[in-house]
Structures are given as structure tokens and as C-alpha cells.
Amino acid sequence: MKIVRSLVILLCITAGFAQNGTQSKGKSLTYPKVSVFPITDTTLDREYELYIKLPEDYATDTDTTYPVLYYTDADWHVEMVSPATEYMLKGVILVGISWQRNIAPEMFEKVGPHYSRIRDFSLKPAEKPEIQKKYQMGQAPKHLAFIKKQVIPFIDQHYRTDTRSRTYLGYSMGGEFGAYALMTQPDTFDNYILGSPSIKNEIPELTRLNAAYLAQNPVKTHGVHANVFVTYGTQETEVTGPIDAFVKLLNDRRDNYLSVQKEVIEGDHTTAAPQTILQSVAWLGRILDYESGRNAPSYIFDVSLLNRPFISTSPAKRNDGLGVGVLGPDGGDPKAIHQLAQEIASGKHGVYDSFLVYQKDKLLFESYYNRGRLDLAHPQASATKVYTAFALGRAIQLGYLDMEDLHKPIASFLPELTPEKFVSGTELVTLHQALTMRSGIRIPEEQYDAMRENPGNIQGQQQVQAIFEQSAPITEASQSFNYGMDPILVMQVIEAVVPGGAANFIKTELLDKLGISNYEWKTSPSGLPYAPYRSSFRSRDMLKWGQLAANQGQWEGEQLIPKAYLEKAMDRQFLTGDDDIFGGGPSVSKQGYGYYWWTADLKVGDNTYYCQSAQGGGGQYVINIKELDLIIVVTGTDNTNKTLQLIADFVLPGFAR
């Protein structure tokens, strides 16, 4: 907080000098670490300057590409943007764009050196002819063309830029110019910072531009991938209504890929500027951290949307134990998979966060969308059930259980229970039945909610006691497939038989051995790890679960899971019916179930491939296709996804040839 307060004071002082043009006598100062390069708008023969500041590690970290923050009114704002980013946004290239340098001498004398900003940043010509003759207003389209076609390519050519991460910052008329860019060519930048935009009289024009853009680019097929930060001062009463109307204009698009945040800053148009710079830089820092996975929040919906997807047909080798290859030369059809990736990015198939393809011990394709990130653990929902089944298999491999125990009653492993209080039939429910979701346990949801609201009554094995007391009686009819609370019973058995408890056992005997450290596995009200859901893993680490299954339980030469157990777990032990196949379509049939693994047949031409998958609500998949030595990982937040059908349509044909 001391740094922020000091920066506010410093920026207020520099802003006062900059905005008012106050100068003291003495030597001029070349701004530290900022290089100045001339650049000419070759279309209009207008000369400008670029104020460029590189990150401290730019010269030494030669493998890194950097996001770029472009800002207008550089003559004023360099003294605010540079120190703010020095402390709060270090890994970014700063590019300030000056006013025109070769303006007519009479304009320099009459208006000042900032004459060109009035012309370059304004949306439309002035209504009064004499003003229009003097200022030549309404040239925002020409200035945007200059930035898009000459400034940005110049920076990308001469510096190591991350072309997927460009930000625009403009204040006052610079904010008005940013609003124009956002409404007409939003893909110019990924993030827009619009400080106190001068749009008092521009809402009709912005509304017209918005309608024209949407007519050519419907939200359903051409969502705007942008994060927008808009501010105004508490004393700027004249622009409060117009800026609120502008924000409403953006929100009324109902575009899932457009994120808009509005902040009201203490002060008037001048005094609010320093705090606007600070708050917007802090906002941008959070976005860039989320995009890279640094300091990312644990809750997926707290993550900003990626403006542009990350798509790689030759994934980078990272220190995570996964081999890498190149899509095409090492397998698969690059054209078909890239087409699918582009369609996913456009939102055509719903909301996906990641999509990875792995074959023969090589990651061949890696992509992230929306809230997906390379280093962010993604909620797994019901895919957690499969990871729980792996934990049980590990207990069998280490001798804490054996394969015969799968057909023994769960109650026989839990000595703290009081069987005489059980509902009829619960004492006979076996591990095998719980692993196949056929225990017969039936408890109304509201009754189960009441249990969770009183965690003191369901600590440890008392959770099973409560379930066995409150279930409806177990009958042959009730022991049919039911997607309920059976995994809870399995986790209770693991807790009872392994030393040190289930949570420590899962970490040391599975996750540590797989090299998985970036994860979350929440604790349930019983004090045990959740078994049906509420774990989170990175997409690359989800591949490791798939590898462990594909390798028949072996990992780096060690048998972690018994082969016989995995065969049983991943076998199609019964059919669940084809009426409602999660992720299905016309090429997906014979949906079945094993030990929390889903199975299905995927038809490709005249061939059929047996598919085994861990699945979670929202679109989480670890898909194994043994015949092709293929593993596919998908994450998302859309229960209406058609992932298995898309795999059959776009992915399998390239590997089946």
C-alpha cells in the first residue's frame, strides 16, 4: 500500500506538470529506459515518434515473447505509465505513440503541440464549419489504420512480442479513440483501457457504429474477444450518463467473450488521471497473470477470458515429464484438427477451455480457449470419480486390499459402524456395486443436503452410518445404475485401510509419483477428500491419468495399479443406453460403464473404435482409444457439448489412416 500511495503522489505531481505544461528552468531530462524512434504515416506523410520501453530481462531472457501495452498521448502519459508499470507490470513492452511532429507552424502556435490529437482521436467531423476547417476532426479511422498497419507491424518486426496479447490505453480523447477502435475493429487489441473517454456527445455515433459492426459480425458467430476497463471521475458529472450508456451498449451485446469492467475514480477529469493509470495497470496485471497462469485464482470463473486462443501443432517441451511431437509428421491430420480448433475458438461447438491430443507418448496438439490456461488447474467435476477409482487400485497394488475384496460388503471395512441401525440391505452393498453406481442407495437430495449442513454429524465413518440409516431399503430393483453418492463409500474404504489417511495416500502414492503438484482436491464435510467431484488438475496432468490407464497401470517402470483391476475398471461392464449420451452424436453408440469409466463405440467410416473416458460435467474428458494408442483431453464449461462426436468427425480419421 505504501508503494501505491507513493505512486499516486508522484503521478499527481507529474500529471500536473504534464497536463498544464509547467516547466522549470534547468537541463532537460531524457526519460530513463525509454527509447524514442521516429515513424511516419506513409499514407498521409505525418511524422510521429514511438516511446519504447523494454522489460528489464528483455536482453537476457531471449526465449520469451512479451505482451505490448500501446498508449496514446505519449508526450503526456509517459511520465505516468512508465513509473506505474515499473512497479506493477514489469514483463511488458511499453509503446507510447506521440502527437504528430511535422504539424503546420501556425497550428503549433495557435493550438499547441497537441493539435493532432484533436484531429486523430475524434470520431466524426465537427458540426460547425469553422471548427472543422481549423481542426480537421473525424480522422480516427485514418489514425487507427496507421496504428494497425504501420505501428504494430513495426513493433512486432523489431521486438519479441506476444502477438496474442496487445493492450490499448487512452485517456480523455485517447479514450474516445479507443472506443472507436473497439466498436469498429476490436481485434486490433485484446484489452482496452478507456480512461474518462470524451464521449459526451458521441453516444449516437457509437450506437451507429455498434449496429453496423453487429450487422456484419453477429455475436453468435463473431464474438468480440476483448477485456475492457472503463473509468470516469466522481466529479465528471457531464460524462457520467454517456459513459454509462456506452457500457450498457457493450453489455447489451450479451457477448460471452466480451468482459467489461467500469470503475469510478475519485476526482475530476485531471485529478482522476493518475489513479486511473494505477488502477488500470493493476487490472491489466491481473489479466496477464491469468493468461500465463501466474498467480491464477483457484476458481475457474474468476479467470478472465482469453481474447485469442492458444493453438499449437508442435507443443513446447516443459519440465513435466511429457514427451512432445509435431502434429502431422508424428501422426494426425493437422488440417482437420486445426479446423476443429478454429471452430471451437469461434464458439460454434459451445464453451471449451482446452483441447489436447496425445499419441504414442507424444503431445502433438495443445490448445486453450476462454478460461483455459496452461498452468491453471481446471475443475474436473465427475472425472474425479475415476481418480478415486485409481486410488482404490493403488491400495490394492500395495496390498491394503485385494481383488477379492471388491465383492465384499463395504461395511466390513468400516469397524466404527453400528450395523443394527442400518436400513435393510445396506449391510450387503459391495465395493464392486459402489464402483459401478449400482449400490441401490437412494436418499432424496434435500435429505442429503441436510446431512451436509450438519458436518458434525457425518465426520469420518459417521457419514456412511448416516447414509446407511437414511437410505430407502435396498432391493433388487433399486440396485440399478444410478449416478449418485456411491463414490463416497469407496473413499471411506480407502480412508479406513491405508496408513495416514486417504488425502495423504493420494498425494504420496499417486500424485507425487505422477509428478503432479499443481492441483486441488477439496475436503468434504466428512473430513475426507471429495470422491464424486471437486478436484482440479491442469490439462497436461489430465493426460498423465490417461497415460497411467493406457500403460496398464505402469508409470516409469513401476506398477502403480494392478493390470487386472484396470481391465475391470475400464471394461464395459454393462450398457447404460444410448438415449442420453454425454458428448454424443450420430457416430457415438453403445454407451457403457465400468468402475466410473464411461465407454462407447465411435464410428469412423466403416470402422468402429472402442472409447474409454473419464467424464465430468461441463465437458471434462480424459479419452483413451487403445487401438490407436491415442489420448485426448478436453476441458470446458458446457453441458451441451458434443465432444465425442467431434472426436469421431475431426480427430480419429487422421489417426485411423
XYZ file of C-alpha atoms in Angstrom:
657
model
C 0.000 0.000 0.000
C 2.918 2.367 0.696
C 4.133 1.868 -2.876
C 0.678 2.622 -4.287
C 0.274 5.777 -2.170
C 3.732 6.979 -3.167
C 2.951 6.343 -6.805
C -0.303 8.264 -6.547
C 1.541 11.283 -5.120
C 4.285 11.024 -7.738
C 1.841 10.635 -10.607
C -0.302 13.515 -9.401
C 2.766 15.774 -9.473
C 3.896 14.608 -12.912
C 0.346 14.760 -14.241
C 0.032 18.336 -13.074
C 3.206 19.366 -14.859
C 2.348 17.350 -17.952
C -1.246 18.480 -18.356
C -0.587 22.140 -17.528
C 2.637 22.420 -19.500
C 4.502 23.807 -16.464
C 8.269 23.720 -16.876
C 11.081 24.623 -14.522
C 14.407 26.011 -15.596
C 17.314 23.632 -15.861
C 18.609 20.804 -18.007
C 16.123 18.634 -19.903
C 15.892 15.023 -18.779
C 15.926 12.037 -21.104
C 13.360 9.698 -19.612
C 15.103 6.646 -18.072
C 14.934 3.376 -20.057
C 12.705 4.927 -22.746
C 13.985 4.975 -26.331
C 12.481 7.278 -28.949
C 12.062 6.145 -32.549
C 10.626 8.216 -35.421
C 7.881 6.664 -37.526
C 5.996 8.128 -40.469
C 2.425 7.554 -41.536
C 3.434 6.934 -45.140
C -0.135 7.279 -46.384
C -0.561 10.823 -45.058
C 3.092 11.896 -44.667
C 2.646 12.554 -40.962
C 5.630 12.125 -38.672
C 5.251 10.682 -35.169
C 7.511 9.210 -32.513
C 7.316 5.958 -30.579
C 8.409 5.935 -26.924
C 9.557 2.356 -26.345
C 10.455 0.825 -23.002
C 11.542 -2.819 -22.740
C 11.278 -5.124 -19.703
C 14.396 -5.387 -17.557
C 15.022 -9.010 -18.516
C 14.419 -8.478 -22.245
C 18.113 -8.673 -23.189
C 18.868 -11.752 -21.091
C 15.650 -13.765 -21.406
C 15.935 -14.260 -25.150
C 13.381 -17.080 -25.377
C 10.489 -15.017 -24.035
C 7.907 -13.068 -26.007
C 6.265 -10.133 -24.250
C 2.799 -8.559 -24.177
C 2.676 -4.999 -25.515
C 0.897 -2.015 -23.975
C 0.251 0.731 -26.538
C -0.783 4.149 -25.256
C -1.591 7.415 -26.996
C -0.789 10.961 -25.834
C 2.685 9.638 -25.058
C 4.014 13.192 -24.637
C 1.860 13.486 -21.524
C 1.397 9.946 -20.312
C 4.925 8.540 -20.459
C 5.542 10.195 -17.091
C 2.618 8.287 -15.570
C 2.616 4.973 -17.439
C 6.334 4.269 -17.114
C 6.649 4.514 -13.301
C 3.337 2.718 -12.733
C 4.404 -0.262 -14.818
C 7.896 -0.198 -13.299
C 6.400 -1.414 -10.030
C 3.195 -3.155 -11.043
C 3.589 -4.550 -14.570
C 7.189 -5.478 -15.238
C 7.071 -8.049 -18.028
C 5.504 -5.819 -20.681
C 6.820 -3.799 -23.626
C 5.543 -0.208 -23.474
C 4.915 1.661 -26.714
C 3.829 5.286 -26.447
C 2.578 6.991 -29.621
C 3.309 10.713 -29.757
C 1.431 13.554 -31.401
C 2.289 14.450 -34.970
C 5.645 16.208 -35.115
C 5.525 17.904 -38.531
C 2.348 19.923 -37.997
C 1.968 23.298 -39.667
C 3.739 26.071 -37.690
C 0.567 28.158 -37.464
C -1.291 25.254 -35.827
C 1.575 24.775 -33.393
C 1.331 28.457 -32.456
C -2.476 28.686 -32.293
C -3.324 25.322 -30.677
C -0.102 23.836 -29.353
C 1.963 20.694 -29.939
C -1.060 18.514 -29.170
C -3.033 19.807 -32.175
C -3.020 16.439 -33.958
C -4.780 14.583 -31.115
C -7.940 16.617 -31.736
C -7.891 15.502 -35.356
C -6.623 11.920 -34.897
C -8.775 10.850 -31.953
C -12.185 12.286 -32.895
C -14.915 10.044 -34.288
C -16.646 12.439 -36.669
C -16.274 15.908 -38.232
C -17.238 18.951 -36.184
C -20.726 20.324 -36.778
C -19.507 23.927 -37.072
C -17.663 24.553 -40.373
C -15.142 26.957 -38.861
C -14.114 24.414 -36.217
C -13.904 21.644 -38.773
C -11.753 23.802 -41.045
C -9.375 24.528 -38.191
C -9.047 21.057 -36.665
C -9.962 18.626 -39.482
C -11.754 16.429 -36.957
C -13.105 12.927 -37.519
C -9.894 11.220 -38.614
C -9.951 8.385 -36.081
C -10.341 5.849 -38.945
C -7.137 7.102 -40.590
C -5.181 7.123 -37.340
C -6.369 3.618 -36.478
C -5.241 2.436 -39.909
C -1.807 3.955 -39.238
C -1.505 2.169 -35.883
C -2.812 -1.139 -37.184
C -0.894 -1.240 -40.469
C 2.355 0.500 -39.553
C 2.943 0.923 -35.812
C 2.015 -2.590 -34.672
C 3.868 -4.335 -37.545
C 6.948 -2.200 -36.802
C 6.938 -3.277 -33.153
C 6.288 -6.940 -33.999
C 9.109 -6.920 -36.550
C 11.743 -5.377 -34.296
C 10.855 -6.848 -30.889
C 9.906 -10.222 -29.415
C 6.216 -9.552 -28.922
C 3.405 -11.845 -27.879
C 1.054 -11.183 -30.774
C -1.813 -12.679 -28.773
C -1.584 -10.019 -26.074
C -1.917 -6.376 -27.119
C -3.423 -3.690 -24.913
C -4.526 -0.143 -25.710
C -4.584 2.643 -23.124
C -6.104 6.029 -23.870
C -7.294 8.851 -21.642
C -9.785 11.615 -22.439
C -9.819 11.956 -26.238
C -7.472 8.967 -26.295
C -10.277 7.059 -24.561
C -12.681 8.243 -27.249
C -10.297 6.915 -29.895
C -10.102 3.581 -28.048
C -13.897 3.376 -28.018
C -13.874 3.868 -31.786
C -11.334 1.061 -32.269
C -13.340 -1.247 -30.005
C -16.559 -0.578 -31.904
C -15.151 -0.920 -35.405
C -12.024 -3.111 -35.381
C -11.987 -4.772 -31.949
C -9.395 -7.366 -32.942
C -6.744 -4.621 -33.115
C -6.193 -5.043 -29.374
C -7.029 -7.714 -26.829
C -7.501 -5.376 -23.869
C -8.857 -1.830 -23.885
C -8.274 0.745 -21.140
C -10.547 3.737 -21.730
C -9.942 6.394 -19.096
C -12.590 9.129 -18.873
C -13.357 8.868 -22.603
C -14.556 12.146 -24.133
C -17.815 10.752 -25.476
C -20.231 13.293 -24.032
C -21.810 13.863 -27.457
C -20.754 10.635 -29.146
C -23.283 8.043 -27.964
C -25.428 8.310 -31.129
C -22.332 7.777 -33.284
C -21.084 4.895 -31.123
C -24.557 3.347 -31.282
C -24.490 3.597 -35.070
C -21.019 2.055 -35.241
C -22.108 -0.728 -32.894
C -25.138 -1.574 -35.044
C -23.064 -1.513 -38.222
C -20.457 -3.844 -36.738
C -23.026 -6.320 -35.404
C -24.822 -6.386 -38.748
C -21.644 -7.709 -40.353
C -20.382 -9.676 -37.337
C -23.220 -11.336 -35.385
C -22.308 -12.165 -31.786
C -23.272 -15.817 -32.258
C -20.562 -16.405 -34.856
C -18.164 -13.465 -34.376
C -17.862 -12.803 -30.665
C -15.581 -9.913 -29.687
C -12.666 -11.320 -27.687
C -11.744 -8.343 -25.519
C -11.400 -7.197 -21.926
C -12.469 -3.587 -21.393
C -11.695 -1.303 -18.441
C -13.644 1.990 -18.425
C -13.316 4.788 -15.860
C -14.507 8.301 -15.097
C -14.082 10.706 -12.184
C -16.628 11.301 -9.446
C -16.762 14.987 -10.403
C -17.164 14.368 -14.145
C -20.919 14.724 -13.986
C -21.282 15.666 -17.650
C -19.884 12.367 -18.907
C -21.356 10.033 -16.288
C -24.525 9.396 -18.287
C -22.817 8.956 -21.672
C -20.149 6.606 -20.292
C -22.794 4.537 -18.505
C -24.709 4.406 -21.796
C -21.563 3.241 -23.595
C -21.004 0.467 -21.048
C -24.641 -0.580 -21.435
C -24.167 -0.644 -25.205
C -21.344 -3.147 -24.749
C -23.145 -5.265 -22.166
C -26.315 -5.395 -24.254
C -24.399 -7.342 -26.864
C -24.589 -10.318 -24.472
C -21.259 -11.461 -25.838
C -19.706 -14.177 -23.658
C -16.248 -13.250 -24.905
C -16.525 -9.529 -24.097
C -15.679 -8.612 -20.500
C -16.427 -5.040 -19.373
C -15.412 -3.503 -16.050
C -16.325 0.046 -15.027
C -14.645 1.947 -12.200
C -15.487 5.382 -10.778
C -12.341 7.236 -9.683
C -12.226 9.989 -7.077
C -11.581 13.386 -8.696
C -12.270 15.479 -11.771
C -11.058 14.943 -15.330
C -7.489 15.980 -14.490
C -7.009 14.676 -10.959
C -8.576 11.284 -11.722
C -5.921 10.555 -14.362
C -3.106 9.268 -12.083
C -5.394 6.923 -10.161
C -6.902 5.726 -13.449
C -3.430 4.788 -14.686
C -2.652 2.920 -11.469
C -5.934 1.020 -11.300
C -5.879 0.125 -14.979
C -2.286 -1.132 -14.764
C -3.246 -3.276 -11.752
C -6.269 -4.586 -13.697
C -4.094 -5.404 -16.701
C -1.549 -7.119 -14.477
C -4.216 -9.491 -13.185
C -5.330 -10.314 -16.718
C -1.806 -11.004 -17.946
C -1.100 -13.147 -14.894
C -4.237 -15.184 -15.560
C -3.326 -15.613 -19.224
C 0.079 -17.007 -18.324
C -1.188 -18.986 -15.336
C 0.899 -16.956 -12.855
C -0.953 -16.183 -9.631
C -4.086 -17.620 -11.191
C -7.142 -17.969 -8.943
C -8.326 -21.418 -7.954
C -11.888 -20.776 -9.102
C -12.186 -21.025 -12.872
C -14.898 -18.368 -13.201
C -12.632 -15.777 -11.569
C -10.347 -16.058 -14.594
C -10.656 -13.539 -17.413
C -11.485 -14.824 -20.874
C -8.634 -15.388 -23.290
C -9.008 -12.859 -26.073
C -7.357 -15.145 -28.580
C -6.972 -18.895 -28.355
C -3.586 -20.505 -27.833
C -3.198 -23.170 -30.531
C -0.031 -25.192 -31.107
C 0.584 -28.077 -33.519
C 4.085 -28.502 -32.082
C 3.734 -28.158 -28.293
C 6.726 -26.997 -26.291
C 8.606 -29.441 -24.107
C 8.189 -28.468 -20.487
C 9.562 -29.855 -17.284
C 6.530 -32.066 -16.660
C 7.627 -35.469 -17.943
C 5.503 -35.401 -21.113
C 7.066 -36.104 -24.484
C 6.196 -33.793 -27.370
C 5.966 -34.129 -31.135
C 4.557 -32.425 -34.212
C 1.019 -32.920 -35.444
C 1.180 -34.396 -38.935
C 4.710 -35.829 -39.145
C 4.170 -37.706 -35.871
C 0.516 -38.537 -36.528
C -2.872 -36.988 -37.143
C -4.344 -34.661 -39.743
C -3.228 -31.067 -38.993
C -5.799 -29.539 -41.332
C -8.794 -31.269 -39.743
C -7.696 -30.698 -36.145
C -6.798 -27.075 -36.822
C -10.227 -26.577 -38.381
C -11.830 -28.015 -35.250
C -9.702 -25.713 -33.081
C -10.809 -22.673 -35.067
C -14.453 -23.708 -34.794
C -14.041 -24.190 -31.040
C -12.459 -20.732 -30.810
C -15.418 -19.199 -32.642
C -17.848 -20.730 -30.148
C -19.505 -22.921 -32.769
C -19.384 -26.026 -30.574
C -20.037 -24.480 -27.169
C -17.673 -23.317 -24.443
C -14.357 -25.178 -24.389
C -11.329 -24.300 -22.264
C -8.713 -26.738 -23.568
C -8.223 -29.469 -26.153
C -5.094 -31.674 -26.246
C -4.144 -34.659 -28.416
C -1.510 -37.187 -27.332
C -0.367 -40.290 -29.208
C 2.433 -42.789 -28.706
C 3.933 -40.923 -25.758
C 3.967 -37.564 -27.563
C 1.826 -34.477 -27.093
C 1.020 -33.491 -30.688
C -1.560 -30.757 -30.254
C -2.282 -28.321 -27.438
C -4.859 -25.539 -27.336
C -6.520 -23.283 -24.764
C -9.621 -21.112 -25.056
C -11.815 -18.911 -22.885
C -10.763 -19.620 -19.278
C -8.303 -22.399 -20.067
C -4.657 -21.834 -19.147
C -1.514 -23.918 -19.445
C -0.687 -23.711 -15.722
C -4.176 -23.358 -14.248
C -5.782 -26.408 -12.648
C -9.254 -26.870 -14.125
C -12.239 -28.244 -12.155
C -12.779 -31.896 -13.058
C -16.361 -32.391 -11.850
C -17.246 -36.104 -12.097
C -13.950 -37.068 -13.723
C -12.843 -37.053 -10.067
C -14.660 -40.378 -9.709
C -12.107 -42.054 -11.989
C -9.222 -40.589 -9.982
C -10.868 -42.027 -6.853
C -11.010 -45.417 -8.579
C -7.282 -45.092 -9.328
C -6.664 -44.507 -5.610
C -8.524 -47.708 -4.752
C -6.443 -49.550 -7.350
C -3.265 -48.215 -5.763
C -4.401 -49.561 -2.389
C -4.869 -52.982 -3.998
C -1.430 -52.857 -5.630
C 0.189 -52.125 -2.251
C -1.658 -54.986 -0.540
C -4.039 -52.993 1.648
C -6.858 -54.669 -0.288
C -7.045 -57.469 -2.846
C -9.196 -58.156 -5.889
C -11.491 -60.457 -3.887
C -12.277 -57.536 -1.575
C -14.139 -55.841 -4.423
C -17.040 -58.220 -3.799
C -17.097 -57.861 -0.018
C -19.564 -55.595 1.815
C -18.363 -52.044 2.364
C -19.482 -52.227 5.984
C -16.926 -54.985 6.613
C -14.085 -52.470 6.147
C -15.540 -49.854 8.499
C -15.350 -51.067 12.117
C -16.834 -47.900 13.630
C -20.291 -48.507 12.133
C -23.360 -49.728 14.046
C -24.969 -52.283 11.671
C -28.100 -52.824 13.780
C -29.217 -49.304 12.821
C -28.799 -49.892 9.080
C -31.701 -49.870 6.670
C -32.352 -53.320 5.244
C -29.885 -54.355 2.540
C -27.261 -51.665 3.068
C -25.077 -54.074 5.039
C -24.601 -56.131 1.852
C -23.575 -53.318 -0.531
C -20.172 -54.205 -2.012
C -17.277 -52.173 -3.365
C -17.994 -53.545 -6.836
C -21.562 -52.269 -6.670
C -20.445 -48.844 -5.458
C -17.790 -48.645 -8.185
C -20.405 -49.310 -10.862
C -23.002 -46.929 -9.377
C -25.342 -49.812 -8.527
C -25.300 -49.804 -4.733
C -29.045 -49.266 -4.551
C -28.598 -46.359 -2.104
C -31.443 -43.887 -2.548
C -31.589 -40.705 -0.464
C -33.616 -37.653 -1.555
C -31.432 -34.685 -2.457
C -32.940 -32.429 0.199
C -32.224 -35.066 2.844
C -28.627 -35.361 1.691
C -28.294 -31.550 1.717
C -29.423 -31.569 5.343
C -26.601 -34.010 6.147
C -24.007 -31.698 4.632
C -25.370 -28.727 6.532
C -24.554 -30.531 9.782
C -20.976 -31.713 9.213
C -20.503 -32.531 12.887
C -22.855 -35.500 12.432
C -21.040 -37.000 9.443
C -17.383 -36.890 10.441
C -15.359 -39.886 9.318
C -17.269 -43.154 9.164
C -20.359 -41.497 10.642
C -21.026 -40.289 7.103
C -21.549 -43.894 5.986
C -23.591 -44.591 9.116
C -25.917 -41.721 8.205
C -26.210 -42.889 4.587
C -26.954 -46.485 5.578
C -29.551 -45.316 8.100
C -31.359 -42.814 5.881
C -31.417 -44.648 2.557
C -34.542 -46.306 1.297
C -34.340 -50.104 1.740
C -32.065 -51.810 -0.795
C -33.914 -54.035 -3.246
C -33.001 -55.871 -6.417
C -34.881 -53.209 -8.367
C -33.056 -50.337 -6.671
C -29.648 -51.831 -7.473
C -29.747 -50.417 -10.977
C -27.420 -47.799 -12.445
C -27.909 -44.504 -10.617
C -25.480 -41.590 -10.775
C -25.490 -40.911 -7.043
C -23.254 -40.848 -3.968
C -21.576 -44.243 -4.314
C -18.018 -42.819 -4.704
C -18.307 -41.504 -1.136
C -18.434 -45.113 0.062
C -15.310 -46.000 -1.922
C -13.347 -43.077 -0.456
C -14.395 -44.177 3.037
C -12.914 -47.627 2.420
C -9.656 -46.091 1.174
C -9.511 -43.912 4.292
C -10.037 -46.956 6.515
C -7.455 -49.312 5.004
C -4.455 -47.154 4.024
C -1.963 -45.722 6.528
C -2.050 -41.968 7.072
C -5.496 -41.410 5.599
C -6.845 -41.048 2.064
C -5.660 -37.486 1.372
C -2.018 -38.208 2.202
C -2.188 -41.560 0.416
C -3.491 -39.997 -2.810
C -0.767 -37.364 -2.715
C 2.203 -39.588 -1.934
C 1.216 -42.771 -3.758
C -0.352 -41.278 -6.878
C 0.105 -37.555 -7.469
C 3.741 -37.337 -6.359
C 4.647 -40.376 -8.427
C 2.925 -38.908 -11.489
C 4.734 -35.606 -10.973
C 1.504 -33.694 -10.349
C 1.945 -30.761 -7.978
C -0.367 -28.065 -9.372
C -3.759 -29.400 -8.321
C -6.591 -29.011 -5.850
C -8.631 -31.758 -4.237
C -11.136 -30.277 -1.830
C -12.092 -31.746 1.532
C -15.696 -32.835 2.055
C -17.752 -32.142 5.214
C -16.797 -35.625 6.454
C -13.139 -34.593 6.635
C -12.187 -36.894 3.739
C -11.341 -35.833 0.184
C -14.384 -35.408 -2.018
C -14.839 -38.522 -4.134
C -17.550 -37.705 -6.714
C -16.192 -34.281 -7.758
C -14.313 -31.115 -6.637
C -10.824 -31.920 -7.770
C -8.908 -29.673 -10.192
C -5.996 -30.579 -12.461
C -4.075 -28.976 -15.302
C -4.925 -30.294 -18.761
C -1.391 -31.635 -19.190
C -1.700 -33.509 -15.896
C -5.027 -34.965 -17.005
C -3.002 -36.587 -19.792
C -0.977 -38.377 -17.117
C -4.107 -40.056 -15.760
C -4.812 -41.182 -19.317
C -1.230 -42.407 -19.717
C -1.427 -44.402 -16.498
C -4.524 -46.144 -17.823
C -3.074 -46.687 -21.304
C 0.120 -48.149 -19.793
C -1.965 -50.718 -17.893
C -1.131 -49.166 -14.552
C 2.618 -48.759 -15.054
C 4.466 -45.474 -14.580
C 8.180 -45.112 -15.249
C 8.722 -48.824 -14.767
C 6.713 -49.131 -11.543
C 3.366 -50.919 -11.409
C 1.152 -48.402 -9.609
C -2.223 -50.019 -10.375
C -2.866 -53.750 -10.908
C -3.380 -54.598 -14.562
C -6.306 -56.886 -13.727
C -8.007 -54.122 -11.752
C -7.649 -51.587 -14.576
C -9.011 -54.046 -17.122
C -12.072 -54.487 -14.942
C -12.365 -50.757 -14.238
C -12.246 -49.784 -17.908
C -14.342 -52.668 -19.198
C -17.867 -52.106 -20.486
C -19.499 -53.999 -17.639
C -22.995 -53.041 -18.739
C -24.763 -50.726 -21.173
C -26.433 -47.572 -19.876
C -28.414 -46.891 -23.050
C -27.981 -44.541 -25.998
C -30.873 -42.203 -25.251
C -28.707 -39.623 -23.494
C -25.009 -39.953 -24.330
C -22.930 -37.153 -22.813
C -20.946 -35.575 -25.645
C -22.610 -37.887 -28.127
C -23.988 -37.723 -31.645
C -24.874 -39.990 -34.569
C -21.420 -41.619 -34.624
C -21.458 -42.497 -30.897
C -23.224 -45.631 -29.654
C -23.289 -48.443 -27.088
C -22.646 -46.232 -24.079
C -21.487 -48.349 -21.187
C -19.944 -48.126 -17.743
C -17.119 -49.711 -15.750
C -15.566 -48.515 -12.494
C -16.534 -44.863 -13.050
C -15.137 -45.086 -16.605
C -17.582 -44.443 -19.436
C -17.303 -46.459 -22.632
C -18.715 -46.022 -26.135
C -18.181 -47.004 -29.750
C -17.080 -44.232 -32.123
C -17.835 -44.906 -35.778
C -15.473 -43.544 -38.438
C -16.422 -44.628 -41.930
C -16.636 -48.416 -41.896
C -14.543 -48.716 -38.737
C -15.574 -48.604 -35.087
C -13.253 -47.637 -32.236
C -13.776 -48.540 -28.596
C -13.530 -45.416 -26.474
C -12.970 -45.294 -22.694
C -13.282 -41.961 -20.926
C -13.321 -40.203 -17.611
C -16.082 -37.610 -17.879
C -17.119 -34.582 -15.855
C -19.982 -32.136 -16.064
C -19.284 -29.034 -18.124
C -17.243 -31.046 -20.610
C -14.224 -32.576 -18.837
C -12.796 -35.612 -20.617
C -9.817 -37.930 -20.468
C -10.419 -40.088 -23.544
C -8.434 -43.256 -24.253
C -8.657 -45.065 -27.592
C -6.425 -48.075 -27.091
C -6.478 -49.305 -30.690
C -4.883 -46.052 -31.886
C -2.682 -45.506 -28.797
C -4.460 -42.164 -28.532
C -5.325 -39.966 -25.541
C -7.434 -36.823 -25.838
C -8.007 -34.326 -23.036
C -10.774 -31.743 -23.099
C -11.972 -29.216 -20.528
C -14.893 -26.839 -20.736
C -17.948 -25.319 -19.104
C -20.774 -26.513 -21.350
C -23.023 -29.473 -20.544
C -24.438 -29.449 -24.083
C -21.058 -30.282 -25.640
C -20.731 -32.875 -28.421
C -17.124 -33.771 -27.711
C -17.223 -37.489 -28.542
C -18.938 -36.749 -31.845
C -16.345 -34.070 -32.662
C -13.559 -36.546 -31.909
C -15.135 -39.003 -34.347
C -15.579 -36.316 -37.010
C -12.296 -34.403 -36.817
C -9.652 -36.313 -34.861
C -9.938 -40.050 -35.432
C -9.909 -40.053 -39.263
C -6.401 -38.579 -39.299
C -5.043 -41.254 -36.966
C -7.000 -44.154 -38.451
C -5.469 -43.816 -41.920
